[in-house]
Amino acid sequence: MPGAAVTSIITDEMTPRREIHGYAEIALPVPVDGTFTYIVPEDMRESIAPGCRVMVPFGRRRMTGYVISTHSDTPEGYKLKDISTLLDDEPMLTQALLELARWMSEYYVHSLGEVLRAILPASLKGKGRKKAGTAGDSMFPEDEHRPELTVEQKKAFKAISGSVERGEFARHLVFGVTGSGKTEVYLRCIEEVLARGGRAIVLIPEISLVPQTTARFRRRFGERVAVIHSRLTGPQRASIWRDAAAGRVDVVIGARSAVFVPLKDMRMIVVDEEQDSLFKQQEKPRYSAIDVAEFRARAENAVMVTGSATPSLESWYRAAGGSIERFILPDRPGAGKLPPVEIIDMRKKRRGISEDLLNALDSCVSAGNQAIVLINRRGFANYLQCPKCGWIGSCPNCSISLTWHSSSRRLVCHYCGHSAATPEKCPECGSYGFVRLGGGTQKVESDLVNLLPGVRILRMDLDTTSGTSGHSDILEKFAAGGGDILLGTQMVAKGHHYPNVTVVGVLSADAGLNFPDFRAAERTFQLLSQAAGRTGRGGEGGKVYIQTYTPEHFIFDFIVRHDFPGFAVKELESRDQFAYPPAGRLVLLTVSAKTRDAAMKGGEAAAEAAAASGAVPEFSILGPVPAMIERLRGMFRVQLLVRADIGTGEKRKLIESAREALSGMRGTTLQWDIDPLDIF
C-alpha cells in the first residue's frame, strides 16, 4: 500500500515521522478509475498524509479529494496543478478504511473517489464539539439486569466469546424467535470484547430503532456509547468520528453508514435485524452494509455477529453450508410464549378494519394495555379517482399515482417529491367530487378515531417523524403510556420491546405478495413475523390479527406456526429452480433516457454489448424490459438482469462494455447494482 500507515485520527502516542514528499495521488468523487496526481505545496508537506482530505482544482471546478499516497517521483509528460487546501490536520481515514474502500471500489465497480465520498460524508466538517441528543433512557421499559442466560444463549455466548478470545475473524448467526433474548447475547459478547480492551460497532437497520437500542446499551455500558445517524449535524458527526478514532468511545450504534466509523481497536461488529433491505444503499455506490461489515471484520480480525428472527435467505443458506456458524434460540426466556396468530379473511368483510380486530383493540385498551397496528403505506389514501370518467391523479415525472394527504390536502409523489394541490374538479371531464381509494396511515388513524372514541393513537410514519427527535419522541411517549395504539408503517414492526402490548393488528398483509419480485414472499413473511413478535412479551401474553384477501397463500401457514425454518426450506426450493439468490448472483443494469424509444434503444445496445463481451453466457442476460416503475423523475427506464455468478474482472468487463455501447447516445445513462435487493 502506498503512503504511511495511519491507525487513528487523534492519538496520545507518538506518531512515526512522516516522509516528506512533493506529490500526492488524490482520489476524486468522479466516475473515473484511478487517481490524479497533484503537487503538494511546501507548507503542506509535513502535514499531508494518506487519509487526509484536500481541496483541489479539477477542470473549472474545485473538488474535495482524498489523499491515497504521497511520493517523490516526478511525473513526466503532464502539467500538474497544486493542491489548494489541506482540509484535515490529521487523517480522517485510517489505513484500514482505505483498504476497505479499495475492495468496495473493485466489488461494486465504482471509482475509489465515489466510494470514499460515501465512507466519509461531506457533513464531517469543522471541529465542533456539539453533542448529539440522547434517548430518554428512563422512558423505555427496563429489562432485568444481566438475566440468567438460557442453555441456548449460553451456548451462543461461549462460542462467540471464544472467537473474541482467540482474536480471529469468525461470523456467527444468532437465529432466535422474537423475544428470545438475542440482544442479551449481544450485550454479553460486547462485555467480553470490552474486558479484553476491544470495542464494538452495532448496526441497526433504521433510525426508528435508535432510541430503544441506545437506552438498553447505555444502561449496560454507560456514556461511552455513541450514536451516529443521518439526522445528526455535521459537528455532531465529526465529534463522534474523532472520539471513536481516539478511543474515547467503546460502542458505536448506528444505521448503515456506522459501519465506516474508524473505531479504535474494533473487535466486534453486531448486525441486528440482519434481514432488513435497508442495509443496502440505494444510491451509488450501491453497497451492502452487511457485506462491507464482513470484509472489515475479516480484515481487522474482528468477530461478526448477525441476528434475526427471520434471517435473510442468503445468511440461512450460508449457515446451512457451514460458512457461518448458526445458533438457535427457539423459545422466549421464562414463561413467555409466542402469541397465537389469527388470519382474518377480508373477502367477506365490508370495511378495512374487521370487527375481530376492532373488538380486540377495544378490549385491549379497556384492560389498560396497549396495541400496535401496522399498515405498510403512508398517506390518507393511495390515490384519488374521478368516479365519472375514471381519471386518477398521477405524477408527471414518474409512472405512479399520487398519494393524497389529508393534513395538507395535497397530492404527493413518494418517489420524486412532486406535490400538487387537490383539484377542485376533474381535469378530464370537469365533474366535481372524487373517491379516495386504498388506505394509508392517515386514513386508518381517522377510522380508528371514529370507531374507537377516546382511544389515544400515536401515528408513526415518515410524515410524523421528521426532525432529529421525531422517532424518539413518539416511542418514548408510547413507552411511558402516553398512547393506547401505536399505528405506523413497517418502522413499528421490528425491534421494539413493549411488555404492555397485548394486541398486534396487521392491515393489507398481502399487499407485498402481489409485488412482481422473486423476494416478495420472503419480505412479506419477514414483515408479518416481525410484527407478530411485538406482542406477548409481558405477563398477560398477547394475540396477533392479520387481515388478508389471500388467506390461502402458503406463507400464512408458516406464520401461524412461527416456523421460519419451514418457510425457508420451501422458498429455497423455488430459488434453486430458477438460480435466484442465494442459489445464484445478480447484476441489475438500468438504462435511462428522456423518451421511451431512446431508453429501449439504449437497453438493446447495452444487452448486445454485454453478450458480446464474453463476461457472462448470453442466455444469462434477461431483457431489456421496461422497469416496474417505467418513468422515474422524468426519465424512462429499461432494465437488464444478469443472472450469473461472476468475478470482479467479469463484472467490470460487463459494465464497461455496456457503458461503451451507450457512449454515443446523448442523454442516455447507465446505472448498475451488484447483488440488487430491489428490482423496480
XYZ file of C-alpha atoms in Angstrom, residues 154-499:
346
model
C -25.005 -19.773 26.951
C -24.041 -21.951 24.012
C -24.052 -18.985 21.631
C -22.173 -16.761 24.081
C -19.489 -19.385 24.723
C -18.775 -19.889 21.037
C -18.749 -16.195 20.153
C -16.626 -15.206 23.157
C -14.233 -17.989 22.190
C -13.706 -16.302 18.829
C -13.119 -12.998 20.648
C -10.578 -14.620 22.948
C -8.676 -16.108 20.016
C -8.603 -12.729 18.271
C -9.654 -14.196 14.957
C -12.285 -13.448 12.366
C -15.454 -15.501 12.620
C -19.025 -14.900 11.526
C -21.909 -16.108 13.672
C -25.675 -16.053 13.104
C -27.958 -15.882 16.147
C -31.355 -17.078 14.941
C -33.979 -16.722 17.620
C -37.718 -16.258 17.731
C -38.885 -12.757 18.605
C -38.262 -12.028 22.275
C -35.811 -14.942 22.691
C -33.013 -12.773 24.110
C -30.766 -12.118 21.115
C -29.914 -8.647 22.414
C -28.767 -10.071 25.743
C -26.368 -12.315 23.830
C -25.016 -9.255 22.004
C -24.576 -7.383 25.282
C -22.703 -10.241 26.967
C -20.428 -10.685 23.952
C -19.633 -6.965 23.851
C -18.865 -7.086 27.583
C -16.291 -9.732 26.753
C -14.859 -7.548 23.982
C -14.537 -4.539 26.295
C -12.979 -6.636 29.041
C -10.211 -7.559 26.589
C -9.559 -3.952 25.590
C -11.544 -4.010 22.370
C -14.528 -2.040 21.102
C -17.647 -2.785 19.078
C -19.932 -1.439 16.354
C -23.669 -2.239 16.444
C -25.643 -1.803 13.221
C -29.408 -1.456 13.199
C -31.493 -1.079 10.029
C -33.248 2.211 10.608
C -33.379 5.294 12.768
C -36.655 4.285 14.452
C -34.763 1.592 16.382
C -32.122 4.000 17.674
C -33.864 5.274 20.840
C -34.675 1.942 22.495
C -31.452 0.257 21.356
C -29.391 3.136 22.699
C -31.243 3.071 26.013
C -30.504 -0.637 26.541
C -26.823 -0.307 25.656
C -26.268 2.806 27.762
C -27.775 1.110 30.783
C -25.156 -1.595 30.398
C -22.126 0.380 29.166
C -22.704 3.957 30.298
C -21.999 7.130 28.368
C -19.148 5.647 26.297
C -21.835 4.573 23.822
C -22.061 6.851 20.775
C -24.927 7.004 18.301
C -24.449 8.098 14.706
C -27.164 8.522 12.097
C -28.252 10.736 9.213
C -30.125 13.296 11.309
C -27.098 14.480 13.261
C -25.499 17.795 12.389
C -22.075 17.991 10.753
C -20.291 18.951 14.005
C -22.048 16.128 15.873
C -20.941 13.537 13.327
C -17.410 14.941 13.251
C -17.222 14.812 17.036
C -18.317 11.162 17.173
C -15.936 10.227 14.344
C -12.970 11.771 16.158
C -13.943 10.395 19.566
C -14.245 6.890 18.120
C -10.868 7.085 16.413
C -9.206 8.417 19.582
C -10.559 5.610 21.777
C -12.947 7.810 23.740
C -15.902 5.648 22.664
C -16.419 1.945 23.440
C -19.540 1.170 21.410
C -20.884 2.859 18.281
C -24.556 2.319 17.418
C -25.998 3.394 14.111
C -27.649 2.593 10.829
C -25.904 1.594 7.616
C -23.119 4.210 7.493
C -21.951 3.442 11.050
C -20.019 0.514 9.585
C -17.402 3.065 8.441
C -16.719 4.739 11.786
C -12.934 4.404 12.467
C -13.406 2.838 15.900
C -10.094 2.247 17.615
C -9.345 -1.426 18.458
C -12.579 -2.580 16.826
C -13.054 -6.255 17.721
C -16.740 -6.928 17.031
C -19.467 -5.877 14.607
C -23.054 -6.771 15.518
C -25.771 -6.527 12.857
C -29.263 -6.732 14.355
C -32.319 -7.455 12.183
C -29.835 -8.504 9.525
C -32.576 -9.430 7.054
C -33.602 -5.821 6.525
C -33.218 -4.438 2.995
C -32.338 -1.015 4.453
C -28.794 -2.312 4.952
C -28.417 -1.947 1.174
C -27.538 1.552 -0.066
C -29.800 2.523 -2.970
C -27.670 5.421 -4.246
C -24.255 4.892 -5.771
C -22.097 3.280 -4.673
C -24.831 0.703 -4.046
C -23.126 -1.260 -1.274
C -24.439 -3.761 1.229
C -23.506 -2.753 4.778
C -23.566 -6.438 5.750
C -21.018 -7.404 3.094
C -18.921 -4.353 3.988
C -19.088 -5.319 7.678
C -17.889 -8.832 6.861
C -14.934 -7.543 4.830
C -13.983 -5.095 7.574
C -14.296 -7.693 10.329
C -12.184 -10.143 8.344
C -9.519 -7.514 7.575
C -9.282 -6.383 11.216
C -9.540 -9.872 12.793
C -12.823 -8.973 14.423
C -15.875 -11.122 15.141
C -19.102 -10.514 13.226
C -22.427 -11.418 14.820
C -25.707 -11.140 12.912
C -29.085 -11.786 14.435
C -32.713 -12.079 13.425
C -35.941 -13.965 13.995
C -36.289 -14.088 10.204
C -32.773 -14.155 8.700
C -32.175 -13.359 5.064
C -32.221 -16.492 2.956
C -28.665 -15.639 1.907
C -27.447 -15.922 5.517
C -29.572 -19.002 6.183
C -28.181 -20.672 3.061
C -24.584 -19.932 4.048
C -25.187 -21.153 7.593
C -26.579 -24.414 6.231
C -23.410 -24.728 4.137
C -21.168 -24.187 7.168
C -19.509 -20.869 6.252
C -21.464 -19.140 9.038
C -21.847 -20.710 12.487
C -25.521 -20.727 13.463
C -27.073 -20.711 16.938
C -30.789 -21.222 17.522
C -32.806 -19.657 20.355
C -36.138 -21.489 19.950
C -38.033 -20.091 22.949
C -38.666 -16.936 24.902
C -36.973 -16.944 28.325
C -39.096 -17.669 31.389
C -42.814 -18.105 30.914
C -43.014 -16.008 27.750
C -44.857 -17.679 24.908
C -45.127 -16.841 21.248
C -48.527 -15.253 20.590
C -51.287 -17.093 18.737
C -51.930 -15.704 15.243
C -55.405 -15.365 13.725
C -55.687 -14.981 9.951
C -58.746 -12.899 9.040
C -60.265 -13.439 5.594
C -61.183 -9.955 4.383
C -63.000 -11.138 1.274
C -66.209 -11.323 3.306
C -65.696 -8.070 5.217
C -67.230 -4.722 4.330
C -64.638 -2.342 5.702
C -60.897 -2.037 6.027
C -60.742 -2.795 9.763
C -62.506 -6.035 10.669
C -64.848 -6.450 13.620
C -62.457 -9.072 15.013
C -59.585 -6.609 15.175
C -61.747 -3.719 16.390
C -63.133 -5.798 19.259
C -59.632 -6.946 20.183
C -58.331 -3.365 20.209
C -61.285 -2.180 22.293
C -60.816 -4.957 24.864
C -57.061 -4.392 24.961
C -57.336 -0.663 25.687
C -60.209 -1.157 28.160
C -57.980 -3.509 30.150
C -55.238 -0.854 30.357
C -52.966 -2.493 27.826
C -51.522 -1.246 24.542
C -51.648 -2.307 20.894
C -49.665 -1.897 17.689
C -51.327 -1.630 14.282
C -49.228 -1.997 11.149
C -50.095 -0.798 7.669
C -47.336 -0.661 5.108
C -48.480 2.560 3.442
C -48.319 6.287 4.003
C -50.846 8.999 3.358
C -54.601 9.243 3.731
C -55.481 7.361 0.560
C -53.491 5.584 -2.095
C -54.978 7.741 -4.819
C -57.867 9.966 -5.893
C -60.112 8.895 -8.749
C -62.933 10.549 -10.628
C -65.977 8.259 -10.335
C -67.413 9.560 -13.614
C -64.557 9.233 -16.147
C -62.012 7.196 -14.144
C -59.267 9.874 -14.073
C -56.539 9.152 -11.490
C -54.113 11.753 -10.162
C -50.694 10.662 -11.456
C -47.180 12.040 -11.101
C -45.988 13.943 -14.196
C -42.440 12.676 -13.612
C -42.992 9.054 -12.554
C -45.165 6.132 -13.613
C -47.089 6.090 -10.366
C -50.255 7.572 -8.880
C -50.043 10.459 -6.432
C -50.861 9.850 -2.780
C -53.416 12.141 -1.159
C -52.500 13.603 2.253
C -55.396 14.908 4.319
C -53.357 17.178 6.616
C -52.043 19.297 3.739
C -54.809 18.373 1.272
C -52.154 17.815 -1.370
C -51.247 15.063 -3.804
C -47.660 13.881 -3.291
C -45.328 11.545 -5.196
C -43.336 9.454 -2.731
C -40.614 8.815 -5.312
C -39.629 12.213 -6.735
C -41.335 14.518 -4.209
C -43.647 16.212 -6.726
C -46.535 17.910 -4.907
C -49.768 19.424 -6.218
C -52.908 20.915 -4.727
C -56.039 18.774 -4.847
C -58.010 19.869 -7.935
C -61.460 21.331 -7.367
C -62.851 19.394 -10.323
C -61.737 16.562 -12.585
C -59.109 17.761 -15.099
C -60.506 15.337 -17.681
C -64.300 15.634 -17.577
C -64.840 18.645 -15.331
C -67.085 16.841 -12.847
C -66.903 17.603 -9.128
C -66.134 15.103 -6.403
C -63.523 12.380 -6.141
C -63.433 8.989 -4.466
C -60.475 8.064 -2.258
C -59.293 4.545 -2.953
C -56.985 2.497 -0.760
C -55.950 3.477 2.711
C -52.779 4.860 4.239
C -51.808 5.592 7.826
C -53.771 8.863 7.963
C -56.928 7.131 6.722
C -56.574 4.295 9.232
C -55.965 6.810 12.034
C -59.151 8.650 11.065
C -61.133 5.408 11.004
C -59.830 4.295 14.399
C -60.649 7.674 15.958
C -64.235 7.344 14.703
C -64.671 3.676 15.574
C -62.931 3.749 18.972
C -63.814 7.137 20.519
C -61.437 8.300 23.225
C -58.606 5.938 22.277
C -55.243 7.696 22.164
C -53.483 6.953 18.867
C -49.844 7.704 18.080
C -49.128 7.647 14.343
C -45.581 6.842 13.275
C -44.568 7.212 9.637
C -42.251 9.393 7.579
C -44.669 12.298 7.857
C -44.725 12.362 11.681
C -41.069 11.563 12.405
C -39.294 14.486 10.773
C -36.630 16.286 12.758
C -33.792 14.958 14.849
C -36.001 13.510 17.600
C -39.191 12.603 15.746
C -38.860 8.857 16.303
C -37.744 9.043 19.913
C -40.499 11.493 20.878
C -43.231 9.122 19.677
C -41.620 5.952 21.033
C -40.855 7.470 24.427
C -44.415 8.706 24.721
C -45.752 5.243 23.888
C -43.324 3.611 26.327
C -44.474 5.983 29.075
C -48.114 5.059 28.492
C -48.948 8.245 26.609
C -50.720 6.350 23.838
C -53.009 3.334 23.603
C -52.334 2.342 19.996
C -49.102 2.785 18.072
C -50.076 2.966 14.404
C -47.481 3.011 11.688
C -45.678 1.710 8.668
C -43.037 -1.008 8.788
C -40.915 1.017 11.234
C -43.241 -0.166 14.054
C -42.888 -3.834 13.087
C -39.407 -4.751 14.250
C -37.034 -4.442 17.159
C -39.343 -2.736 19.659
C -39.866 -4.233 23.113
C -43.027 -3.145 24.969
C -44.267 -5.706 27.552
